[in-house]
XYZ file of C-alpha atoms in Angstrom:
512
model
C -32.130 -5.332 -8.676
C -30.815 -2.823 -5.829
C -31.814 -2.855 -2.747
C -28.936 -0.216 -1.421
C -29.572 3.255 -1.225
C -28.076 6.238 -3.512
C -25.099 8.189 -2.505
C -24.409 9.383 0.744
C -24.051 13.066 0.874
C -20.510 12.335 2.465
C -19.513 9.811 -0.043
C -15.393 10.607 -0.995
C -13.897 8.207 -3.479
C -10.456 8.161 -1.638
C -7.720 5.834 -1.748
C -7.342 5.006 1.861
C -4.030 2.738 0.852
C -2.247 5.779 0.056
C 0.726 5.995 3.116
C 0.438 9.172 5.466
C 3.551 10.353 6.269
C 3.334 12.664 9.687
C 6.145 15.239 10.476
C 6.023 17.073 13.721
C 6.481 20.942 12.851
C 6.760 22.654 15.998
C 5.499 22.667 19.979
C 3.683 25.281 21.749
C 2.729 25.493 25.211
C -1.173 26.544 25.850
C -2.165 27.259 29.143
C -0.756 24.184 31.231
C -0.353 21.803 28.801
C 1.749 21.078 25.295
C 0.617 20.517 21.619
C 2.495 19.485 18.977
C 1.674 21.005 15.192
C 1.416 17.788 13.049
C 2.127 18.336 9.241
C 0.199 15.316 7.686
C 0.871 14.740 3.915
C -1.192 11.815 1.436
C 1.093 10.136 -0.841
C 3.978 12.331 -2.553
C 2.051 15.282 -3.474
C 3.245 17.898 -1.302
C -0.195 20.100 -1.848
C -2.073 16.888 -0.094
C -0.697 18.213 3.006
C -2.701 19.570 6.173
C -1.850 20.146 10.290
C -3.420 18.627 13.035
C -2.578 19.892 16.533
C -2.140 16.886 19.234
C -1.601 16.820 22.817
C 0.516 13.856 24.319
C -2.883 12.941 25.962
C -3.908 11.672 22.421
C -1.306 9.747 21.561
C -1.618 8.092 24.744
C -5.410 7.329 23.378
C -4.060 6.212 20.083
C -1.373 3.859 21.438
C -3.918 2.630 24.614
C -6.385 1.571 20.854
C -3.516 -0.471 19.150
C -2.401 -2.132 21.960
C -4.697 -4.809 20.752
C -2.099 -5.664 18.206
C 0.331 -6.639 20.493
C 2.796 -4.778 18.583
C 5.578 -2.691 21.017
C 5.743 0.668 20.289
C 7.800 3.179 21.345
C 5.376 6.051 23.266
C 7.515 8.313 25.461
C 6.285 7.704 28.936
C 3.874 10.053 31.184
C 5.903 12.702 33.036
C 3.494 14.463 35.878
C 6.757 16.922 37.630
C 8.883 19.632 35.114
C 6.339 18.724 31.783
C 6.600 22.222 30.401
C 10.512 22.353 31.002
C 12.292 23.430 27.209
C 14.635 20.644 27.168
C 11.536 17.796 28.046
C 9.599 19.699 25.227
C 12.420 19.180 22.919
C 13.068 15.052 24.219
C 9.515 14.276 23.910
C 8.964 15.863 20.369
C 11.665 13.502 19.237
C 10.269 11.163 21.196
C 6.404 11.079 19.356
C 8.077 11.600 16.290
C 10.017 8.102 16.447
C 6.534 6.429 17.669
C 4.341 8.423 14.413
C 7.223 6.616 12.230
C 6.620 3.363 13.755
C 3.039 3.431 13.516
C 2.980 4.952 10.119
C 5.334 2.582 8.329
C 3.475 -0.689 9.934
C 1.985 -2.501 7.523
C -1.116 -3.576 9.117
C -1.228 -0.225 11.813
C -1.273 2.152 8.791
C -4.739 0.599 7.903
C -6.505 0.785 11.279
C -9.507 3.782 11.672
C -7.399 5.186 14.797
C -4.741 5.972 12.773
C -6.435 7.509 10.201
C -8.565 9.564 12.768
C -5.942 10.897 14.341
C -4.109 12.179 11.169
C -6.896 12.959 9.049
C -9.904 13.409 11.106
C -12.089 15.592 8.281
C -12.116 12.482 5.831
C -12.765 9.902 8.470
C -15.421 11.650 10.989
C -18.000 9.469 9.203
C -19.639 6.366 10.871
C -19.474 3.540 8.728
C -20.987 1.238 11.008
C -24.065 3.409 11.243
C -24.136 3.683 7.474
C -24.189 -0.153 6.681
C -26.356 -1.093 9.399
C -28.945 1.195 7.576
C -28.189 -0.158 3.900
C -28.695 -3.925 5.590
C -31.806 -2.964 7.425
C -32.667 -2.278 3.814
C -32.205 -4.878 2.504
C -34.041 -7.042 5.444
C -36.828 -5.172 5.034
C -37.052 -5.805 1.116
C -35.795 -9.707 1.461
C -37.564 -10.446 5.577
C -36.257 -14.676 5.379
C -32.418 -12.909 6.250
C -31.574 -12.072 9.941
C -28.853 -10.954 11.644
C -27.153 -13.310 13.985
C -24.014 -11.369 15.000
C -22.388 -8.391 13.626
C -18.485 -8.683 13.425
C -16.494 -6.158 14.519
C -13.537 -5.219 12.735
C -12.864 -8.672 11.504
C -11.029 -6.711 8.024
C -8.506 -3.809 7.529
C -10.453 -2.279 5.121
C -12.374 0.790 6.523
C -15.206 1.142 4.490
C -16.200 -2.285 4.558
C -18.582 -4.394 7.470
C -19.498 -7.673 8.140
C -22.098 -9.268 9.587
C -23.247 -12.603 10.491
C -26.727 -14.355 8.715
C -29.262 -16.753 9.374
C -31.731 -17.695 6.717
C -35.087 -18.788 8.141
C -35.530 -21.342 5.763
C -32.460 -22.917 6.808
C -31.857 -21.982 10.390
C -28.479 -24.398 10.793
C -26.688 -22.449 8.214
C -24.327 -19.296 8.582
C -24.171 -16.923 5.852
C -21.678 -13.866 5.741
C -23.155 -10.393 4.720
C -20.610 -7.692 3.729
C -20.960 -4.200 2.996
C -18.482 -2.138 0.994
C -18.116 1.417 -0.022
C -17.059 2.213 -3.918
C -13.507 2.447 -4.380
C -11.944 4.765 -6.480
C -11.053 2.421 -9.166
C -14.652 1.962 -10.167
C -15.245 2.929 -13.907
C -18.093 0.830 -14.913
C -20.940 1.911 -15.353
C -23.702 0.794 -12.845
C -25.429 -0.566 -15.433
C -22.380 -2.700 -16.459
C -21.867 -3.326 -12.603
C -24.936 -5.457 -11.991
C -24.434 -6.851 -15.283
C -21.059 -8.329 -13.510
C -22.690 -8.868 -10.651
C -24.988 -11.002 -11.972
C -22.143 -12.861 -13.882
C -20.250 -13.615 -10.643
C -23.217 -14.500 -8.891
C -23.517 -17.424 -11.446
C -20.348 -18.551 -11.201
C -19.429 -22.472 -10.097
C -15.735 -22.898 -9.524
C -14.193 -25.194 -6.989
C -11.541 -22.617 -6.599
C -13.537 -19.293 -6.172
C -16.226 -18.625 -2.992
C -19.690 -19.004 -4.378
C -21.425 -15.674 -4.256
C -25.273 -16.076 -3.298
C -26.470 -12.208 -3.694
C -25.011 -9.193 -5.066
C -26.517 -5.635 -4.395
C -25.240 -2.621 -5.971
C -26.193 1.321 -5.517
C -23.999 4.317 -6.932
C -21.954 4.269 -3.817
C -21.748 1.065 -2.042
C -22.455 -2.478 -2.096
C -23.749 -5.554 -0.251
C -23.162 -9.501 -0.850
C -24.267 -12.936 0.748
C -21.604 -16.216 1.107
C -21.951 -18.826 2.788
C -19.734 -18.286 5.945
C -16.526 -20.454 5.840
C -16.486 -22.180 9.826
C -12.494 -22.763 9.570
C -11.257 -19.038 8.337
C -9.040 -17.948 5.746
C -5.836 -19.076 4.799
C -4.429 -16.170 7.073
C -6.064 -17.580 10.486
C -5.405 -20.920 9.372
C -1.518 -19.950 9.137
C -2.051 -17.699 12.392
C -4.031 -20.095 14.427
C -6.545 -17.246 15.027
C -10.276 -17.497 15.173
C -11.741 -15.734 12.001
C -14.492 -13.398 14.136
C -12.052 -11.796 16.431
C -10.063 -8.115 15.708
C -7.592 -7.835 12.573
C -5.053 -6.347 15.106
C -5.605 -8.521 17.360
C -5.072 -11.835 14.903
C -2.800 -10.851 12.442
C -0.441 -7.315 14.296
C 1.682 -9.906 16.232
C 0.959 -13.361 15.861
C 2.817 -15.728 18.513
C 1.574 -18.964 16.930
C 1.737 -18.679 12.881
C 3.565 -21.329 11.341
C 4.559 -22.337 7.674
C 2.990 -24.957 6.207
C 4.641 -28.357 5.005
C 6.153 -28.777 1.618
C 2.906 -30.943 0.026
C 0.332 -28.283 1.351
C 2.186 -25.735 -0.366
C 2.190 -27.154 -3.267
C -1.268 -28.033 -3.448
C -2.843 -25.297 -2.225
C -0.663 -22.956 -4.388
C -2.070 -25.058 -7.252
C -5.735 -24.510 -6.269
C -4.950 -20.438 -6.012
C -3.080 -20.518 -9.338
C -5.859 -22.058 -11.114
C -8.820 -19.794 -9.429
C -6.444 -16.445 -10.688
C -6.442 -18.671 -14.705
C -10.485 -18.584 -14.676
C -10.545 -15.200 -13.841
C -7.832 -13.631 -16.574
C -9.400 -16.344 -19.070
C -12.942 -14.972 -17.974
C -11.421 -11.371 -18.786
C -12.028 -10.152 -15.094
C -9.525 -8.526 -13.355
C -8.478 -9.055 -9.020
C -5.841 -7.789 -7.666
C -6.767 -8.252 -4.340
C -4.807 -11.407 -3.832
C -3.221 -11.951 0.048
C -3.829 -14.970 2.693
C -7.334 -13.397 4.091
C -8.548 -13.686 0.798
C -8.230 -17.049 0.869
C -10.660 -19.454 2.271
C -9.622 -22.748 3.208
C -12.291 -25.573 3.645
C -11.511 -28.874 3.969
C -8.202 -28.664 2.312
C -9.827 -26.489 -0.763
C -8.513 -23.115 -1.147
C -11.136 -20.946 -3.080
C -10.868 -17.386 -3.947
C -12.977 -14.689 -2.291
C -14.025 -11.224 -2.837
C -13.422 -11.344 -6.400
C -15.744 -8.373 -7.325
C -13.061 -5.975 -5.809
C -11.133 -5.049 -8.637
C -14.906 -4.221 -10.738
C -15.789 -2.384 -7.258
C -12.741 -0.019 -7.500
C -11.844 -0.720 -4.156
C -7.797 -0.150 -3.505
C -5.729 -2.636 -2.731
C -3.776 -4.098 0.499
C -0.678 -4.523 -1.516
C -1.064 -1.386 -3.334
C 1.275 0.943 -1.918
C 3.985 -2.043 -2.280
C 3.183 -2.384 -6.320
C 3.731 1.279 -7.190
C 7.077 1.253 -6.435
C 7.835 -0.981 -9.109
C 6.902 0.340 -12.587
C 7.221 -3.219 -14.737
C 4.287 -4.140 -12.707
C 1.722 -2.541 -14.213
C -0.558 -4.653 -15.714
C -3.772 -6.457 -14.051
C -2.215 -9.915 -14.902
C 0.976 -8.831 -13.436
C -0.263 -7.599 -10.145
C -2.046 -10.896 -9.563
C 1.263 -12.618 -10.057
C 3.390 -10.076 -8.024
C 0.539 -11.053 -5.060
C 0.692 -14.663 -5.393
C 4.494 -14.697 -4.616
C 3.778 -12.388 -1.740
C 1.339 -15.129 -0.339
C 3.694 -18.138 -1.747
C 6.398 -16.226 0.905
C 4.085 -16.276 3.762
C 2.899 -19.741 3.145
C 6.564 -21.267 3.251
C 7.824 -18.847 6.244
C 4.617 -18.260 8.521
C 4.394 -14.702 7.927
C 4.328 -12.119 5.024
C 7.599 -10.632 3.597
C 9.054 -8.102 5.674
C 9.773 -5.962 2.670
C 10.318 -6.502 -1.299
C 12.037 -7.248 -2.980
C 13.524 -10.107 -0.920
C 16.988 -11.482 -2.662
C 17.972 -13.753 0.507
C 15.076 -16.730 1.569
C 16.694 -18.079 5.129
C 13.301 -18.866 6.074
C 12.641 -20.843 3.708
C 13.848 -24.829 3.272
C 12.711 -25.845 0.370
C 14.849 -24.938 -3.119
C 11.774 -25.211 -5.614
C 9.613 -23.059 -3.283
C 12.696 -21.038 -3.263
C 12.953 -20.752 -6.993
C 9.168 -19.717 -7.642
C 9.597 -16.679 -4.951
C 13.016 -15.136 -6.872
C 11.391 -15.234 -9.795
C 7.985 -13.221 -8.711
C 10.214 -11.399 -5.780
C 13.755 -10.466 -6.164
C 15.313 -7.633 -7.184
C 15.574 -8.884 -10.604
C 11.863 -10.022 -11.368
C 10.560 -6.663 -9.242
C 12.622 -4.835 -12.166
C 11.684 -6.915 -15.276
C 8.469 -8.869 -16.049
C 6.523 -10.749 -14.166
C 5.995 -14.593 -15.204
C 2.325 -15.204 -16.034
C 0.060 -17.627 -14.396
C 0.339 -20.469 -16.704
C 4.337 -19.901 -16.307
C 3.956 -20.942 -13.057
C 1.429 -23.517 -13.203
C 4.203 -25.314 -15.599
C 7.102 -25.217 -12.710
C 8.312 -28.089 -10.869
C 6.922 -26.431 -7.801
C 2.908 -27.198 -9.458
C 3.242 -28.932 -12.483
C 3.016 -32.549 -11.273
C 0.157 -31.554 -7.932
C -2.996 -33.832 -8.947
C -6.076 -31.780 -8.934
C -9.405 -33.924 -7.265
C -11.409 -31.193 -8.846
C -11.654 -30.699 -12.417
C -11.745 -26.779 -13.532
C -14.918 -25.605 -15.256
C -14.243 -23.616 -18.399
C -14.297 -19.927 -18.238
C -17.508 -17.775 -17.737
C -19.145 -17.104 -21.107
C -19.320 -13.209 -20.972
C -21.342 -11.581 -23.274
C -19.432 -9.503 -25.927
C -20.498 -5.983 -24.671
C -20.011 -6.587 -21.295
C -16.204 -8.134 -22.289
C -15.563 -4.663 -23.788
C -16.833 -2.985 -20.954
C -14.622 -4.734 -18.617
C -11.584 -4.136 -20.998
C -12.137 -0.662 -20.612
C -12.503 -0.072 -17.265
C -9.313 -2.402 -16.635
C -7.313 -0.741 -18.745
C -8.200 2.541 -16.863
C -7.427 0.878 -13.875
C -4.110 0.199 -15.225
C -3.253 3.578 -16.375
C -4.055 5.313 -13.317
C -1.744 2.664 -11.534
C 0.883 3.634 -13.851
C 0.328 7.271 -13.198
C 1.230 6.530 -9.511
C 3.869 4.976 -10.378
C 5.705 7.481 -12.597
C 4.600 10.207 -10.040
C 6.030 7.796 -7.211
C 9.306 7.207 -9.229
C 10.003 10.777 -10.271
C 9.701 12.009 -6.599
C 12.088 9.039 -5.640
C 14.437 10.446 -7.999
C 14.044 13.807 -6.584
C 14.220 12.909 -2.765
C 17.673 10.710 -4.055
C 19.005 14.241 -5.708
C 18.426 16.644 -2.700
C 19.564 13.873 -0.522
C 23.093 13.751 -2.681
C 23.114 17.842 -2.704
C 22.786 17.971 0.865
C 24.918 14.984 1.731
C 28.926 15.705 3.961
C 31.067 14.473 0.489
C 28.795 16.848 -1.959
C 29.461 20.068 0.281
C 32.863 18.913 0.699
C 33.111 18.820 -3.108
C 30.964 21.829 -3.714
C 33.840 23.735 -1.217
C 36.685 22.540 -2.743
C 35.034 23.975 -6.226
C 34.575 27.197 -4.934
C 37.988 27.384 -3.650
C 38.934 26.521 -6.806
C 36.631 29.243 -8.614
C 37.862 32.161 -5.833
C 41.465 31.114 -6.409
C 41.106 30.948 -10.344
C 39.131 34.290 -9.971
C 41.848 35.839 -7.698
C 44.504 34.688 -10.348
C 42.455 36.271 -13.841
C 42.683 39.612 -11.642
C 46.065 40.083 -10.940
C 46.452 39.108 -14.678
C 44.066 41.759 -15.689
C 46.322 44.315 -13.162
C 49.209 43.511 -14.790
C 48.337 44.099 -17.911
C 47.022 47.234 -17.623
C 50.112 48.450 -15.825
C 52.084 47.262 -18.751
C 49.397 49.350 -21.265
C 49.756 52.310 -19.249
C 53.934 51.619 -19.512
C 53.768 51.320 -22.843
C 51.940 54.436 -23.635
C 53.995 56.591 -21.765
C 57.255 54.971 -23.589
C 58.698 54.268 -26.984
C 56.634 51.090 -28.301
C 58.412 47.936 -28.859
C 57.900 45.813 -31.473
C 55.147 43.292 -31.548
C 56.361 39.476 -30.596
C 54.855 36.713 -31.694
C 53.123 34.469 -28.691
C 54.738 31.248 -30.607
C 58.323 33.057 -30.725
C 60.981 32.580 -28.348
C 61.776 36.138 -26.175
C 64.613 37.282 -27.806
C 67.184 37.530 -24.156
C 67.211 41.155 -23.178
C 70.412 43.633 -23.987
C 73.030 44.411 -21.698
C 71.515 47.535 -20.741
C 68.186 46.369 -20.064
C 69.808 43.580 -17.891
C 69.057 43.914 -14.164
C 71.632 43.943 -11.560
């Protein structure tokens, strides 16, 4: 049963993983101040492109909001005396333009609702907050034993998506966690099939996945009940961060994470790999994999969030997996993930970029074996290894399990085809992003040759060639026609053949 309500008129299935990419155009002065003429583009489609005007004031409003990260960023400083002089214009453009770089390529900045205000206001004037404390004022009124205890503040990356602390009246010494989620554009069940799945996860007992209590669904949005995990993900545990405070603020610039010992890796990579087997054997897709989606209770890692991938929702690492076309498959995602999280678990903190080919960082050779064969070069360009490929290395193979997996959710046969379906479209429009991704690649890599120093040197020296070729065919075509004209005005001489010697000329003919 739903207790959410329908679609919000504003409701936008978009992608907000897709990188903006900010260019600044052009400066005009207005009266006593400056703005700057931002060309904002979504992805690599050039017609997803719009302007926003800025004044330096705002970015001083968008850096003074992510200073919470504690990540330094390069903001030209205030200037009170000569502002509106040409040449300050001009250092302060480049200037901004450096710090939209910085913040746009960030991997954890890109993400935050300043950012995405300040570059695409139109799709993100909307008040989420507002929006789920109505759906969960819904849902208290329709289920009155749930109360709120504490709603936490951007506690996630994700946007569209709220938390909030529970009590239950019937158990008042018990925390529950109540989150609220938007649709993602990879939803293509139907909502009928939806609850269905729902209703399957809600049923499901696995030492290695969060139990889910509730499970709400409308057309747009939904709303689910956990218990509330004291100690944090696998992220805070790593970061030594309390799991209510600020994303930025526990995971931009963390000064205490740490890697974890050889034997925790190892066991706790176990206990992921075998929560990702139930749900391919189970025939429901993730792809949501990474350290916060971890919990970690009493040395027990269990899955959470699993009802992502059926609620469409993008993922973090998504902009990272479409630049590799051989992963394309559900399966293969999951696997790409878990070597992004195996890296952060053995160094302290995520992968800098992928694919990684040189592991410094990282002491241990099996550990180190695992991660080239999910992240190097090689692997990123081939296929991935499954999960029961790496459940057989030396790395897991011999880790004793103290809890014994159930077997995998009977699904009913309808519902299997239905989530079939909508995986494989989830798959295909992946793949679509990827070919469009790798065909502008190739493009940006062809104008970047064209307008390279050694291609217009080459192009020059071919055109001097050309001219001097063309310079050459002309004087051959003058000569020749001076000889016709000769030749007419003259006794003709007898035709030569080209392959015959010139027979020497006479003695009267001879030139002095």
């Amino acid at each position: 049963m739903s207790y959410l309500a329908k679609a919000n008129p504003g409701w936008l299935l978009l992608d907000d993983t897709v990188p903006l990419t900010a260019v600044i155009e052009v400066s005009q002065n207005v009266q006593s101040h400056t703005e700057y003429i931002i060309r904002v583009q979504r992805g690599v489609s050039s017609d997803k492109s719009w302007q926003v005007i800025r004044r330096y004031s705002d970015f001083d409003a968008l850096n003074n909001s992510l200073m919470v990260s504690g990540v330094s960023l390069p903001l030209p400083p205030k200037k009170l005396i000569g502002n509106m002089e040409r040449e300050f214009i001009a250092e302060r453009q480049r200037g901004l333009q450096a710090y939209l770089d910085a913040v746009t390529q960030h991997p954890l900045l890109c993400f935050a609702l300043p950012v995405k205000k300040f570059l695409d206001p139109n799709n993100y004037a909307v008040n989420y907050t507002e929006i789920a404390l109505q759906q969960v004022s819904m849902f208290f009124r329709s289920d009155p034993k749930w109360e709120v205890a504490e709603p936490l503040q951007d506690v996630g990356w994700r946007i569209r998506k709220k938390y909030f602390l529970l009590k239950n009246k019937e158990q008042a010494n018990e925390r529950y966690l109540l989150s609220w989620v938007d649709l993602g554009p990879d939803k293509f069940l139907s909502d009928k099939d939806l609850q269905s799945t729902m209703k399957l996860l809600t049923s499901l007992s696995s030492p290695y996945v969060c139990p889910l209590l509730f499970s709400s669904t409308s057309e747009s949005s939904a709303l689910f009940i956990r218990p509330f995990v004291e100690a944090g993900s696998l992220r805070d545990h790593l970061c030594k961060v309390k799991p209510q405070e600020n994303f930025l603020k526990k995971y931009g610039n963390p000064k205490k994470s740490q890697p974890l010992e050889l034997s925790h890796i190892k066991l706790y990579g176990r206990q992921i790999l075998e929560g990702l087997r139930l749900l391919h054997d189970s025939g429901l897709f993730f792809g949501h994999l990474h350290a916060s989606n971890v919990m970690l209770d009493q040395g027990l890692c269990r899955l959470t969030d699993v009802e992502n991938g059926v609620l469409g929702v993008p993922a973090a690492l998504r902009p990272t997996v479409t630049r590799f076309r051989k992963i394309n498959t559900s399966e293969s995602v999951d696997v790409f993930c878990f070597g992004h999280l195996l890296y952060e678990l053995a160094s302290g903190r995520p992968p800098a970029s992928v694919p990684v080919d040189s592991y410094p960082h990282v002491p241990y050779t099996s550990v180190v074996s695992v991660l080239r064969s999910i992240l190097s070069t090689e692997a990123c360009k081939s296929r991935m290894p499954t999960v029961s490929q790496l459940i057989q290395t030396p790395l897991f193979s011999d880790v004793a399990l103290q809890h014994s997996e159930k077997p995998p959710l009977k699904v009913p046969s309808r519902l299997k085809e239905a989530l079939r379906a909508a995986k494989e479209r989830v798959e295909k429009r992946l793949q679509e992003e990827q070919k469009m991704l790798h065909q502008h690649r190739r493009l940006t890599r062809a104008q970047s040759h064209h307008d390279s120093e050694e291609e217009r040197k080459r192009r020059k020296i071919l055109a001097r060639k050309k001219c001097r070729q063309s310079t050459c065919e002309n004087e051959d075509d003058s000569v020749s026609v001076r000889n016709n004209n000769n030749s007419g005005s003259g006794a003709s001489s007898p035709p030569t053949c080209p392959s015959s010697p010139t027979p020497p000329p006479t003695a009267e003919h001879a030139p002095f």
